Tab-separated table of C-alpha atoms and ligand atoms in Angstrom:
chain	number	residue	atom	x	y	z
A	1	UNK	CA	11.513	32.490	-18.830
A	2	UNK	CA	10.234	29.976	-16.024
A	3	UNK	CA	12.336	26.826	-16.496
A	4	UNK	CA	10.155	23.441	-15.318
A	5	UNK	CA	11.108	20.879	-13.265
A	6	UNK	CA	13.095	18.784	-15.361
A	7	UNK	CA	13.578	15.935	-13.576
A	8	UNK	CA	10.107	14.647	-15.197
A	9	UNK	CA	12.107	14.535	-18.432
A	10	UNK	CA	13.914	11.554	-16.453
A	11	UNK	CA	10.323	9.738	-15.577
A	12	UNK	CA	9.645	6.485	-17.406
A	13	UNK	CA	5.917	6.980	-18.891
A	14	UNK	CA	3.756	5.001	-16.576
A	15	UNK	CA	2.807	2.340	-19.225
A	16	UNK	CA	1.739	-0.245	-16.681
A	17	UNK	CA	-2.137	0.306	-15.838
A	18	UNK	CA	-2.218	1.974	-19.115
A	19	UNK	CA	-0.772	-0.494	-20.905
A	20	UNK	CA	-3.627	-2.657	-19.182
A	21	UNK	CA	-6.551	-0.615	-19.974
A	22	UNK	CA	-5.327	-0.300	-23.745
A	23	UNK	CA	-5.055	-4.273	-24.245
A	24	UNK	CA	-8.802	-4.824	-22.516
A	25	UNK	CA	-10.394	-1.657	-24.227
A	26	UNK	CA	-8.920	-3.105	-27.276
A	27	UNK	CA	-10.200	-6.631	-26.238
A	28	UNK	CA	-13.835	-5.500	-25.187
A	29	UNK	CA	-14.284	-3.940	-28.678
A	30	UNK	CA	-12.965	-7.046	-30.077
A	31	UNK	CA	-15.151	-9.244	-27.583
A	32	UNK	CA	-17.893	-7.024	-26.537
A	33	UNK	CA	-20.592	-10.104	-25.624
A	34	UNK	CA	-17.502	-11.942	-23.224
A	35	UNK	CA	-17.193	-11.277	-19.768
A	36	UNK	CA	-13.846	-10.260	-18.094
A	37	UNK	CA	-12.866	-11.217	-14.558
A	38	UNK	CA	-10.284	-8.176	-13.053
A	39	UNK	CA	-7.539	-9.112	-10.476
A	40	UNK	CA	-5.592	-6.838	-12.263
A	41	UNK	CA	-5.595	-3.005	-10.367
A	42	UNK	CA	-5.793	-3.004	-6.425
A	43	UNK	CA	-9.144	-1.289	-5.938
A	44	UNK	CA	-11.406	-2.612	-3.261
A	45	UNK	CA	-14.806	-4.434	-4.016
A	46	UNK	CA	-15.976	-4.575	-0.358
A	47	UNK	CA	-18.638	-1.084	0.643
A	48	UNK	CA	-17.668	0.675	3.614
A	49	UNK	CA	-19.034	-1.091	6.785
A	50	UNK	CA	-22.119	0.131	9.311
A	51	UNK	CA	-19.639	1.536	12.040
A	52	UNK	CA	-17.953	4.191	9.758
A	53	UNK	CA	-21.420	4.816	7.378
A	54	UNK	CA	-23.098	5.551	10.427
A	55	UNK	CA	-20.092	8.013	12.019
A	56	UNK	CA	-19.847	9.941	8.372
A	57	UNK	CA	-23.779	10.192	8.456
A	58	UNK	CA	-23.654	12.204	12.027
A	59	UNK	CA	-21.028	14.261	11.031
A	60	UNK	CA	-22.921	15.417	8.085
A	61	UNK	CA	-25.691	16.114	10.846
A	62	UNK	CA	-23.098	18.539	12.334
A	63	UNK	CA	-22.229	20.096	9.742
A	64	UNK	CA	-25.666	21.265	9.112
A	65	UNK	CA	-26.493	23.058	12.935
A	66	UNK	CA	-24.948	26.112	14.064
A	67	UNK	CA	-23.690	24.282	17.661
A	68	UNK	CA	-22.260	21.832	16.257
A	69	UNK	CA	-20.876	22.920	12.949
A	70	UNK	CA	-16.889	22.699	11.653
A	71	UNK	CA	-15.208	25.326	9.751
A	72	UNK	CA	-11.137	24.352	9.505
A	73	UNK	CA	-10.030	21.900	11.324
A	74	UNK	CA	-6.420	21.132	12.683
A	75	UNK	CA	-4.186	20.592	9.866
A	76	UNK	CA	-2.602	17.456	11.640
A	77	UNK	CA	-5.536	15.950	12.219
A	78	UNK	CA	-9.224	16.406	14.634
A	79	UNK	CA	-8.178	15.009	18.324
A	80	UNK	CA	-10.784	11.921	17.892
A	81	UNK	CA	-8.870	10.600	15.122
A	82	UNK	CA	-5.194	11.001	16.269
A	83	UNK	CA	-6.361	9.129	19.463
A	84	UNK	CA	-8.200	6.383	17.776
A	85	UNK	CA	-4.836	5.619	15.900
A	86	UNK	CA	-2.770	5.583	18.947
A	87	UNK	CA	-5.588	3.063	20.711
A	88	UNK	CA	-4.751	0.797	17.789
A	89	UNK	CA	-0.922	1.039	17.928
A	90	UNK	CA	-1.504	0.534	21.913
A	91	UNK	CA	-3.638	-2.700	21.583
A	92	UNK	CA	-0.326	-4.076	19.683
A	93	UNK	CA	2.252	-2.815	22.265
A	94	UNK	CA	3.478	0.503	20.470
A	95	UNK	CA	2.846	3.747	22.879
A	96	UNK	CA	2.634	6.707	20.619
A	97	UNK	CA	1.736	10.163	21.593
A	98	UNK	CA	-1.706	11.389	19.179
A	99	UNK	CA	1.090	14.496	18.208
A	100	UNK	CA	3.127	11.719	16.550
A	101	UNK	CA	-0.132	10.865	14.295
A	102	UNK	CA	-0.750	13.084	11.218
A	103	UNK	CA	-4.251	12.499	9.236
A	104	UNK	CA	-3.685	12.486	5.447
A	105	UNK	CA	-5.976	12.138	2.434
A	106	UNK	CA	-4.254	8.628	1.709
A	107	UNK	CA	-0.624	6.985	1.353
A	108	UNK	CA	-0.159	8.041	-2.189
A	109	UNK	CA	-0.241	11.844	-1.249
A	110	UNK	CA	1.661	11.302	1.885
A	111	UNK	CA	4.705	9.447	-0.157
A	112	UNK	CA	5.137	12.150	-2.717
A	113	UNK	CA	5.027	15.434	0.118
A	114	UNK	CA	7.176	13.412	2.490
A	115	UNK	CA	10.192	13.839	0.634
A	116	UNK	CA	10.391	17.397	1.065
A	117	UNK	CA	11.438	17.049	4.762
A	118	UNK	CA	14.416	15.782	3.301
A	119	UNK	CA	17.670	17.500	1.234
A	120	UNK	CA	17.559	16.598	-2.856
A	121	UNK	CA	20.648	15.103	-2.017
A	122	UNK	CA	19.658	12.098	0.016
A	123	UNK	CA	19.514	8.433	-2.166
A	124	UNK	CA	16.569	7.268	-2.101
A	125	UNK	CA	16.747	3.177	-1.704
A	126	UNK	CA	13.917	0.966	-3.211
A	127	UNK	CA	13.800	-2.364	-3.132
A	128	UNK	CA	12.436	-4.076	-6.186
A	129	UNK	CA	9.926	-5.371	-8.012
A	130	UNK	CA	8.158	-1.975	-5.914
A	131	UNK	CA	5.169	0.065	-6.146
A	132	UNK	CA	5.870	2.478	-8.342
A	133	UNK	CA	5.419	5.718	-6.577
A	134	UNK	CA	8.523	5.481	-4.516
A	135	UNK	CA	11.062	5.826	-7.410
A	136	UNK	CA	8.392	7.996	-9.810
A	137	UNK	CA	8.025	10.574	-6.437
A	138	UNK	CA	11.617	10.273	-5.895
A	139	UNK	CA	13.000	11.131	-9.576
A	140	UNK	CA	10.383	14.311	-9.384
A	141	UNK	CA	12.337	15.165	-6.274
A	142	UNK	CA	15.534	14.896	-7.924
A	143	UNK	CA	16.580	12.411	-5.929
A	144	UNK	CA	19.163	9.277	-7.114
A	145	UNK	CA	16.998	5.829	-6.979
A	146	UNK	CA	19.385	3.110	-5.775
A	147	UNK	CA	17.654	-0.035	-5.539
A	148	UNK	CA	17.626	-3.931	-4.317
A	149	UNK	CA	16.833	-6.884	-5.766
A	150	UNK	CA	13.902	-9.241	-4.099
A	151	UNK	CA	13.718	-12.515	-5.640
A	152	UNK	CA	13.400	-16.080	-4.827
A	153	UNK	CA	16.733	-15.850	-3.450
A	154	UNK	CA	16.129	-13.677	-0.723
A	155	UNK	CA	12.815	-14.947	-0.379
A	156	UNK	CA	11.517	-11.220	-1.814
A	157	UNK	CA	13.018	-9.762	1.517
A	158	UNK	CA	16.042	-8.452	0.897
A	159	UNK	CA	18.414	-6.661	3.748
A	160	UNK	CA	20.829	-4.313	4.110
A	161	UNK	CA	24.214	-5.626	3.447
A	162	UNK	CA	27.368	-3.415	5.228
A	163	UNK	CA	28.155	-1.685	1.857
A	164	UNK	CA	24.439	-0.456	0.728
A	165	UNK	CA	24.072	2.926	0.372
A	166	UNK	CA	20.838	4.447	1.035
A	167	UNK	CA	19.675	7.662	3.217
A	168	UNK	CA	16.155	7.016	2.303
A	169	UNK	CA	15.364	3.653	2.638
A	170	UNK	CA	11.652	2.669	0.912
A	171	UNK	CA	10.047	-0.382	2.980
A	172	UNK	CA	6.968	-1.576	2.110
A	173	UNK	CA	5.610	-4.598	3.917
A	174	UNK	CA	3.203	-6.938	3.805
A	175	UNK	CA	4.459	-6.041	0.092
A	176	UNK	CA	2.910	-4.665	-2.937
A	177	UNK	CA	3.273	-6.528	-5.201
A	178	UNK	CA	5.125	-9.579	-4.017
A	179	UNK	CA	3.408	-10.336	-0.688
A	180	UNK	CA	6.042	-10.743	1.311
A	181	UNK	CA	6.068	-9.649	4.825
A	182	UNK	CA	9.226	-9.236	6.822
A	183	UNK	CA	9.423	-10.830	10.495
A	184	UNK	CA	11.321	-9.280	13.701
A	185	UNK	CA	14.561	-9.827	13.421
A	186	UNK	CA	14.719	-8.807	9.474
A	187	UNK	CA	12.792	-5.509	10.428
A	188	UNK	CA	15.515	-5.288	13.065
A	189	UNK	CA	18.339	-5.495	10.736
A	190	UNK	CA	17.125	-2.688	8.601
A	191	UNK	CA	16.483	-0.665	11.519
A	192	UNK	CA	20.034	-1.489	13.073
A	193	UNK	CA	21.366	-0.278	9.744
A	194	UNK	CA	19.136	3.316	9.327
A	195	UNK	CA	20.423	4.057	13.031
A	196	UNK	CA	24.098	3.121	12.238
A	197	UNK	CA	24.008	5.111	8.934
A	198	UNK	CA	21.698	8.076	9.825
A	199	UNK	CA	18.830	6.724	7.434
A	200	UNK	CA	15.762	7.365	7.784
A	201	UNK	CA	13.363	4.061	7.017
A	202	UNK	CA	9.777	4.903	5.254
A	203	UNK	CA	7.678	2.101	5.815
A	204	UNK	CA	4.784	2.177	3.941
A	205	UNK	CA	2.115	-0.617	5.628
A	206	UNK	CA	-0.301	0.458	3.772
A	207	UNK	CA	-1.442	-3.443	4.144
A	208	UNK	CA	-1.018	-4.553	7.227
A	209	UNK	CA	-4.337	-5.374	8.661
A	210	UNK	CA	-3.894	-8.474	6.107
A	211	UNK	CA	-1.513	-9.984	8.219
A	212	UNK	CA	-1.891	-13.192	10.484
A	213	UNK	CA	0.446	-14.433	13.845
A	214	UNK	CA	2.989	-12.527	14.698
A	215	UNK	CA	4.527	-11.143	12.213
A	216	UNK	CA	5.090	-6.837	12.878
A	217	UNK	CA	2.472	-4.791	11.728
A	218	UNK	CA	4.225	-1.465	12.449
A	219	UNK	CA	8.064	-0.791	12.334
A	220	UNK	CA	7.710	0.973	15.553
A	221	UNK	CA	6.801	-2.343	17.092
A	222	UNK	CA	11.036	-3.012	16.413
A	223	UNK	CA	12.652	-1.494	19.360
A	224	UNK	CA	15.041	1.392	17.788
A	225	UNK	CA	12.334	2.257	15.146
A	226	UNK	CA	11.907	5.447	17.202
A	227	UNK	CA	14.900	7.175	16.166
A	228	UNK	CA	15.086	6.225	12.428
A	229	UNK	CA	11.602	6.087	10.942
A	230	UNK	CA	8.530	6.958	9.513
A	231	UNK	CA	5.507	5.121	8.865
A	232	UNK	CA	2.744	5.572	6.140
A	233	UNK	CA	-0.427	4.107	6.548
A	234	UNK	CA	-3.360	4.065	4.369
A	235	UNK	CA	-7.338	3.030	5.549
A	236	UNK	CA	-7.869	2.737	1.651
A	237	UNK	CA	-7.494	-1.291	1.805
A	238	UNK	CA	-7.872	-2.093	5.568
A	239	UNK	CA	-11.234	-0.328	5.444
A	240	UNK	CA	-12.138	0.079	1.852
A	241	UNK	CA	-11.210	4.098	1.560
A	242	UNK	CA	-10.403	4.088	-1.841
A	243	UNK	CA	-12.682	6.378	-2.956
A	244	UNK	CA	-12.883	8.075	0.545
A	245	UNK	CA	-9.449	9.243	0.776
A	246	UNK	CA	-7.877	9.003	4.493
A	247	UNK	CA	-4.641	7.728	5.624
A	248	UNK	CA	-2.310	9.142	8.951
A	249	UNK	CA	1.096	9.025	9.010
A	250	UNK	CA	3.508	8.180	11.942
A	251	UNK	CA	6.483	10.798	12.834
A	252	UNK	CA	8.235	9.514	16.719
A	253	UNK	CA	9.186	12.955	18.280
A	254	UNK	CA	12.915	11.474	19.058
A	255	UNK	CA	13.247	11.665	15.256
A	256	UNK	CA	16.427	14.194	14.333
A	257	UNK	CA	18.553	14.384	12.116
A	258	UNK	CA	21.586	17.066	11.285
A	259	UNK	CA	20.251	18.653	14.723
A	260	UNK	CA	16.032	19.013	12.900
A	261	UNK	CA	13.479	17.287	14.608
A	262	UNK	CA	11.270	15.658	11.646
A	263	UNK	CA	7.663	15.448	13.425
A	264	UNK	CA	8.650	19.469	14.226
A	265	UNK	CA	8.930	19.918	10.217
A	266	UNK	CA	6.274	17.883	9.045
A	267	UNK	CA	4.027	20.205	11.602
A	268	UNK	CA	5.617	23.034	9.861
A	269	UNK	CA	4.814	21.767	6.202
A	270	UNK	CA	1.296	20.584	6.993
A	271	UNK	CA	0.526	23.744	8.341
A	272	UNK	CA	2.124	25.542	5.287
A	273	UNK	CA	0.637	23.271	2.550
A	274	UNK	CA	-2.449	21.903	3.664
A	275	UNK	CA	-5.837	22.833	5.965
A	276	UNK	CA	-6.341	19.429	7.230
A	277	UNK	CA	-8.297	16.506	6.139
A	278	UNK	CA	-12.461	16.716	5.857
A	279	UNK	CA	-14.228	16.903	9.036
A	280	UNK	CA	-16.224	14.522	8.342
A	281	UNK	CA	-14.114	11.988	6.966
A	282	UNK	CA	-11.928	12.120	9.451
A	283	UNK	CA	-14.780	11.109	11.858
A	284	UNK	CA	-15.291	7.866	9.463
A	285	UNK	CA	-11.823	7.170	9.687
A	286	UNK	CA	-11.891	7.390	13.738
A	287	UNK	CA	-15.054	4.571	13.482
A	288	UNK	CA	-12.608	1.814	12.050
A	289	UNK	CA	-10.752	1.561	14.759
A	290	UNK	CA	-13.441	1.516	17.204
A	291	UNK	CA	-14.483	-2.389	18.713
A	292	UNK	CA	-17.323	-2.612	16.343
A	293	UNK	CA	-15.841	-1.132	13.148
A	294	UNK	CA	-12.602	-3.820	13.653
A	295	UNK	CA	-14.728	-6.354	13.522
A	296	UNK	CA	-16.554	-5.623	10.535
A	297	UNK	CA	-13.740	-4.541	8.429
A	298	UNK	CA	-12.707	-7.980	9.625
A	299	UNK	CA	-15.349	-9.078	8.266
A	300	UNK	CA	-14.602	-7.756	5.077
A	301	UNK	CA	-10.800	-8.503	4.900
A	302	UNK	CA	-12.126	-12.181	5.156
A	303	UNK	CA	-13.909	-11.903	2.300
A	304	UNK	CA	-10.769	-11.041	0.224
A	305	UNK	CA	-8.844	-13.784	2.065
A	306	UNK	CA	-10.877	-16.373	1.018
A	307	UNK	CA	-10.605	-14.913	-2.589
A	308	UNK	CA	-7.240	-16.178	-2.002
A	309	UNK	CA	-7.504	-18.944	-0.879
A	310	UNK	CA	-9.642	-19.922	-3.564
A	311	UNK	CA	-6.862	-18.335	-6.402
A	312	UNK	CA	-4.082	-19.733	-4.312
A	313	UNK	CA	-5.558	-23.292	-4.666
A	314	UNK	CA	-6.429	-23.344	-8.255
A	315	UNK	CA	-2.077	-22.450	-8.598
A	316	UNK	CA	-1.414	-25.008	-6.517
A	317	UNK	CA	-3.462	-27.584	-8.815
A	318	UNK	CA	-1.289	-26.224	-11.746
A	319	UNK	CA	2.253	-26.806	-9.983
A	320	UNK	CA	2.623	-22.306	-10.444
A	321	UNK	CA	5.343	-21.290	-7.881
A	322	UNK	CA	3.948	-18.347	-6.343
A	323	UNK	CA	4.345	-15.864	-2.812
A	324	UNK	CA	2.300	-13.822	-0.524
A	325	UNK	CA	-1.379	-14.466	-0.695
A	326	UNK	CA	-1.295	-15.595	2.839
A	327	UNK	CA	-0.681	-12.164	5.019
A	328	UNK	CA	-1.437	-9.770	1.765
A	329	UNK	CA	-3.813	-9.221	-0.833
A	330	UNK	CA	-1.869	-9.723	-3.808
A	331	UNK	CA	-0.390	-13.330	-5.066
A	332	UNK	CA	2.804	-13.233	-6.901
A	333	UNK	CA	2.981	-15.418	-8.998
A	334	UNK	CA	5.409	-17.045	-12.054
A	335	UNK	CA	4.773	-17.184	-15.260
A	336	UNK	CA	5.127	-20.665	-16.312
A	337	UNK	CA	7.072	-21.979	-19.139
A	338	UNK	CA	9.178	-19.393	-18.738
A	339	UNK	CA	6.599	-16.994	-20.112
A	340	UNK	CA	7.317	-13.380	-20.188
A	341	UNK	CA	5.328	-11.288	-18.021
A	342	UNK	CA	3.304	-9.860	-20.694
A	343	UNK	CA	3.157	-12.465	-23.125
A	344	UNK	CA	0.872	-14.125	-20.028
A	345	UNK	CA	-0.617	-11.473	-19.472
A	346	UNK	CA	-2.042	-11.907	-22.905
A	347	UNK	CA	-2.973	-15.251	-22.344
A	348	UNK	CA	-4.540	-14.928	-19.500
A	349	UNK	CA	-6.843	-11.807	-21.230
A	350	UNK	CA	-7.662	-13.984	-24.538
A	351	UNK	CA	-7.614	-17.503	-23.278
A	352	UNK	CA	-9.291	-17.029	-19.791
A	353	UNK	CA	-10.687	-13.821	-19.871
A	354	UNK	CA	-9.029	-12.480	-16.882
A	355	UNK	CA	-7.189	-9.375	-15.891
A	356	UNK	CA	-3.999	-9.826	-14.069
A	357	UNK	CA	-0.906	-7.477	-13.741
A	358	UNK	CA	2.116	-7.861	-15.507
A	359	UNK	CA	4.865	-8.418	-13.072
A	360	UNK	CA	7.837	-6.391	-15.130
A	361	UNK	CA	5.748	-3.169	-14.772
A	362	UNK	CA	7.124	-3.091	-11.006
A	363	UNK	CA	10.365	-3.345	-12.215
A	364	UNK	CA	12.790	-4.960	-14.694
A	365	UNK	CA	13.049	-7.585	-11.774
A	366	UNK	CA	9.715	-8.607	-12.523
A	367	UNK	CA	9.701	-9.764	-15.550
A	368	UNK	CA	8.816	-13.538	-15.512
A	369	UNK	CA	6.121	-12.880	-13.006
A	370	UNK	CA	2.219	-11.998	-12.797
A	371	UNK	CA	0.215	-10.582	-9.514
A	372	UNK	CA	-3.304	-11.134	-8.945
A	373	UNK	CA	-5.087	-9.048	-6.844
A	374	UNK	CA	-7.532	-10.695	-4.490
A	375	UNK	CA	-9.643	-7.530	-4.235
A	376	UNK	CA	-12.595	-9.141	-6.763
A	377	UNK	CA	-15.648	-10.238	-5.753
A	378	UNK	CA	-15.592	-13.951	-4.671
A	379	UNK	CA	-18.151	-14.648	-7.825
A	380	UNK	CA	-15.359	-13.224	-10.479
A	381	UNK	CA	-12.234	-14.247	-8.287
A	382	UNK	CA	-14.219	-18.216	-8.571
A	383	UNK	CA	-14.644	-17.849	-12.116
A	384	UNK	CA	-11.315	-16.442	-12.640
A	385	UNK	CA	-9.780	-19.265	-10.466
A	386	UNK	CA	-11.761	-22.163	-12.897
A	387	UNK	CA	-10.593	-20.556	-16.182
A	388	UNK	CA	-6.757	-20.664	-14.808
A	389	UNK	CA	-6.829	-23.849	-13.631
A	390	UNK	CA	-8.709	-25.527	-16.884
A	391	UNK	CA	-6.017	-23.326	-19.013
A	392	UNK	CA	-2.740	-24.622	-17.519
A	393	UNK	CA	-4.159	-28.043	-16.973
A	394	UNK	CA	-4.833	-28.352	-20.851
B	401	PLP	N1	1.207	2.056	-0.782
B	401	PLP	C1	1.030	0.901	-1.421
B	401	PLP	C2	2.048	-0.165	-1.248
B	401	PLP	C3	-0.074	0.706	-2.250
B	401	PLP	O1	-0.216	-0.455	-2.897
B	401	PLP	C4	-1.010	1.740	-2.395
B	401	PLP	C5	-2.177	1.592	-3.257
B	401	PLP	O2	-2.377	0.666	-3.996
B	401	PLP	C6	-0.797	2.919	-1.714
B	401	PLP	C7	0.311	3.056	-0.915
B	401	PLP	C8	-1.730	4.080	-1.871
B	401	PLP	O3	-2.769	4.053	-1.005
B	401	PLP	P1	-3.814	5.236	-0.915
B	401	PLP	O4	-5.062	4.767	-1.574
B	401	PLP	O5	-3.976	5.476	0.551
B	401	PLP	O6	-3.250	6.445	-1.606
């Protein structure tokens, strides 16, 4: 008899976006004439831009003639994009070598298959309120979930203290869903710490084109990095790849541990479980980093920022306490009054007509606290902004 995975048993359901979609199904029927605004779920409103249409439309072209055709392509990624990802790293200082740069379908695959270069045994170490795929991938794995609180206390960025036990230490910054972004010397703390204990740091920046002034983008811009971790990427929100699918991943060569080089592994498994990334979205992906594409997912990004801008004012106007909005895309904010997470969640729905996220679904820590999403279009994000304000104001 085949005995399953139990470690699935030990899963909490994943109530939180359907939680969501139950309460607004349930207030559509009730409301079907009203409009609602979303800054609830984290998709992307923005299209694609001209630069990467334009390179997926010519690789199409060469898929259909004989001289130029693609059959499978390197698992770890086609040459053109692992050397358009190390141009970008090398515009910001970081030298990589393109073998250090795997292609993946997106950041959400890549955190779940990651863990298998690592021993069942290793903690894992979240810090919390988190996205929930670090501790939902780890439990499948087997793994224990240690975690760390970030709260107003720590300004949402906690770090390592000398008695925190971790191998696998989850960073995600700028952070879903607080917003917080850690500076320098913070990332250098938690990399001092994953060298001293023979961690290995995961950095997931799956948001990092959001942020402004010098702040790191990339943990391997922290000298050390090298030799303690691995970063995750994702083009889904920089470049609006949602429903595209392409991300890369970053594994230094000098990465060993117990005498196994990591980037040598993670060769080995890509090879073993996948056949690469689609040709010809992988030459889409290469376009956003060229001059042109930058500057029109830029041009996009802006759009979003003014979104908050625009949400960030209206919680100003209502005294609501609130972080990140400023390098990220989401706005964390609290509830006021003292309001549960959900209970404003439901006001928000009935009284304004707008879709937020409740904070506690990223954690118990996060109860007390909503995120909005600035990924609306600036019409609903405008609306959304007016209802809020005229609700707390009243
Ligand atoms: N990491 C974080 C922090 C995210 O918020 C998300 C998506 O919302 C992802 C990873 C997943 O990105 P992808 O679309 O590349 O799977």
């Amino acid at each position: 008899m085949l005995t399953p995975n139990g470690n699935y048993r030990n899963l909490k359901d994943s109530y939180l976006f359907f939680g969501i979609s139950k309460k607004v199904a349930a207030y559509r029927a009730a409301h079907p004439d009203l409009p609602i605004y979303r800054l609830g779920i984290g998709d992307v409103s923005r299209p694609l831009c001209d630069a990467v249409i334009r390179a997926l439309h010519e690789a199409v072209e060469d898929q259909a003639k004989e001289e130029t055709f693609h059959g499978y392509t390197p698992e770890c990624g086609i040459p053109e994009f692992r050397s358009a990802v190390t141009g970008y790293y090398a515009r910001r200082g970081v030298k990589l070598d393109p073998e250090e740069v795997f292609v993946s379908s997106g950041a959400s695959d890549e955190l779940g298959d990651i863990l298998d270069l690592f021993d069942a045994s290793s903690a894992a170490l979240v810090t919390q309120p988190a996205y929930p795929a670090y501790v939902d991938a780890s439990i499948i794995a087997g793994r224990k979930v240690n975690f760390l609180t970030a709260g107003p206390d720590n300004d949402f960025l906690p770090l390592p203290a000398a008695d925190t036990e971790a191998d696998l230490i989850y960073l995600c910054s700028p952070n879903n869903p607080t917003g917080a972004v850690y500076n320098r010397e913070q990332l250098k703390a938690w990399v001092d710490f994953a060298n001293r204990r023979g961690a290995v740091i995961l950095f997931d920046a799956a948001y990092e084109a959001f942020i402004e002034g010098d702040l790191p983008h990339s943990i391997f811009e922290i000298p050390g990095a090298e030799s303690c971790a691995i970063e995750i990427c994702s083009l889904s929100k920089t470049a609006g790849f949602t429903g595209t699918r392409c991300g890369y991943t970053v594994i230094p060569e000098a990465l060993e541990r117990g005498g196994m080089n990591l980037n040598r592994m993670w060769v080995r498994n890509r090879t073993t479980k996948t056949n690469g990334v689609s040709y010809i979205i992988q030459r889409g992906a290469a376009a956003v980093f060229t001059e042109e594409g930058q500057e029109q997912i830029r041009q996009n990004i802006k759009v979003y920022k003014q979104n908050a801008v625009r949400l960030m004012k209206a919680l100003d106007r209502c005294g609501v306490k609130y972080t990140g909005g400023r390098n990220a895309p989401y706005i964390w904010a609290e509830c006021p009054h003292g309001t549960g997470s959900w209970e404003f969640f439901d006001l928000l729905l009935n009284r304004c007509h707008v879709v937020a996220t409740p904070g506690e679904g990223f954690g118990s820590c996060g109860e007390g606290y909503i995120r909005f999403s600035v990924f609306g279009t600036p019409e609903d994000t405008e609306e959304a902004a007016q209802r809020i304000e005229q609700f707390l104001n009243n």
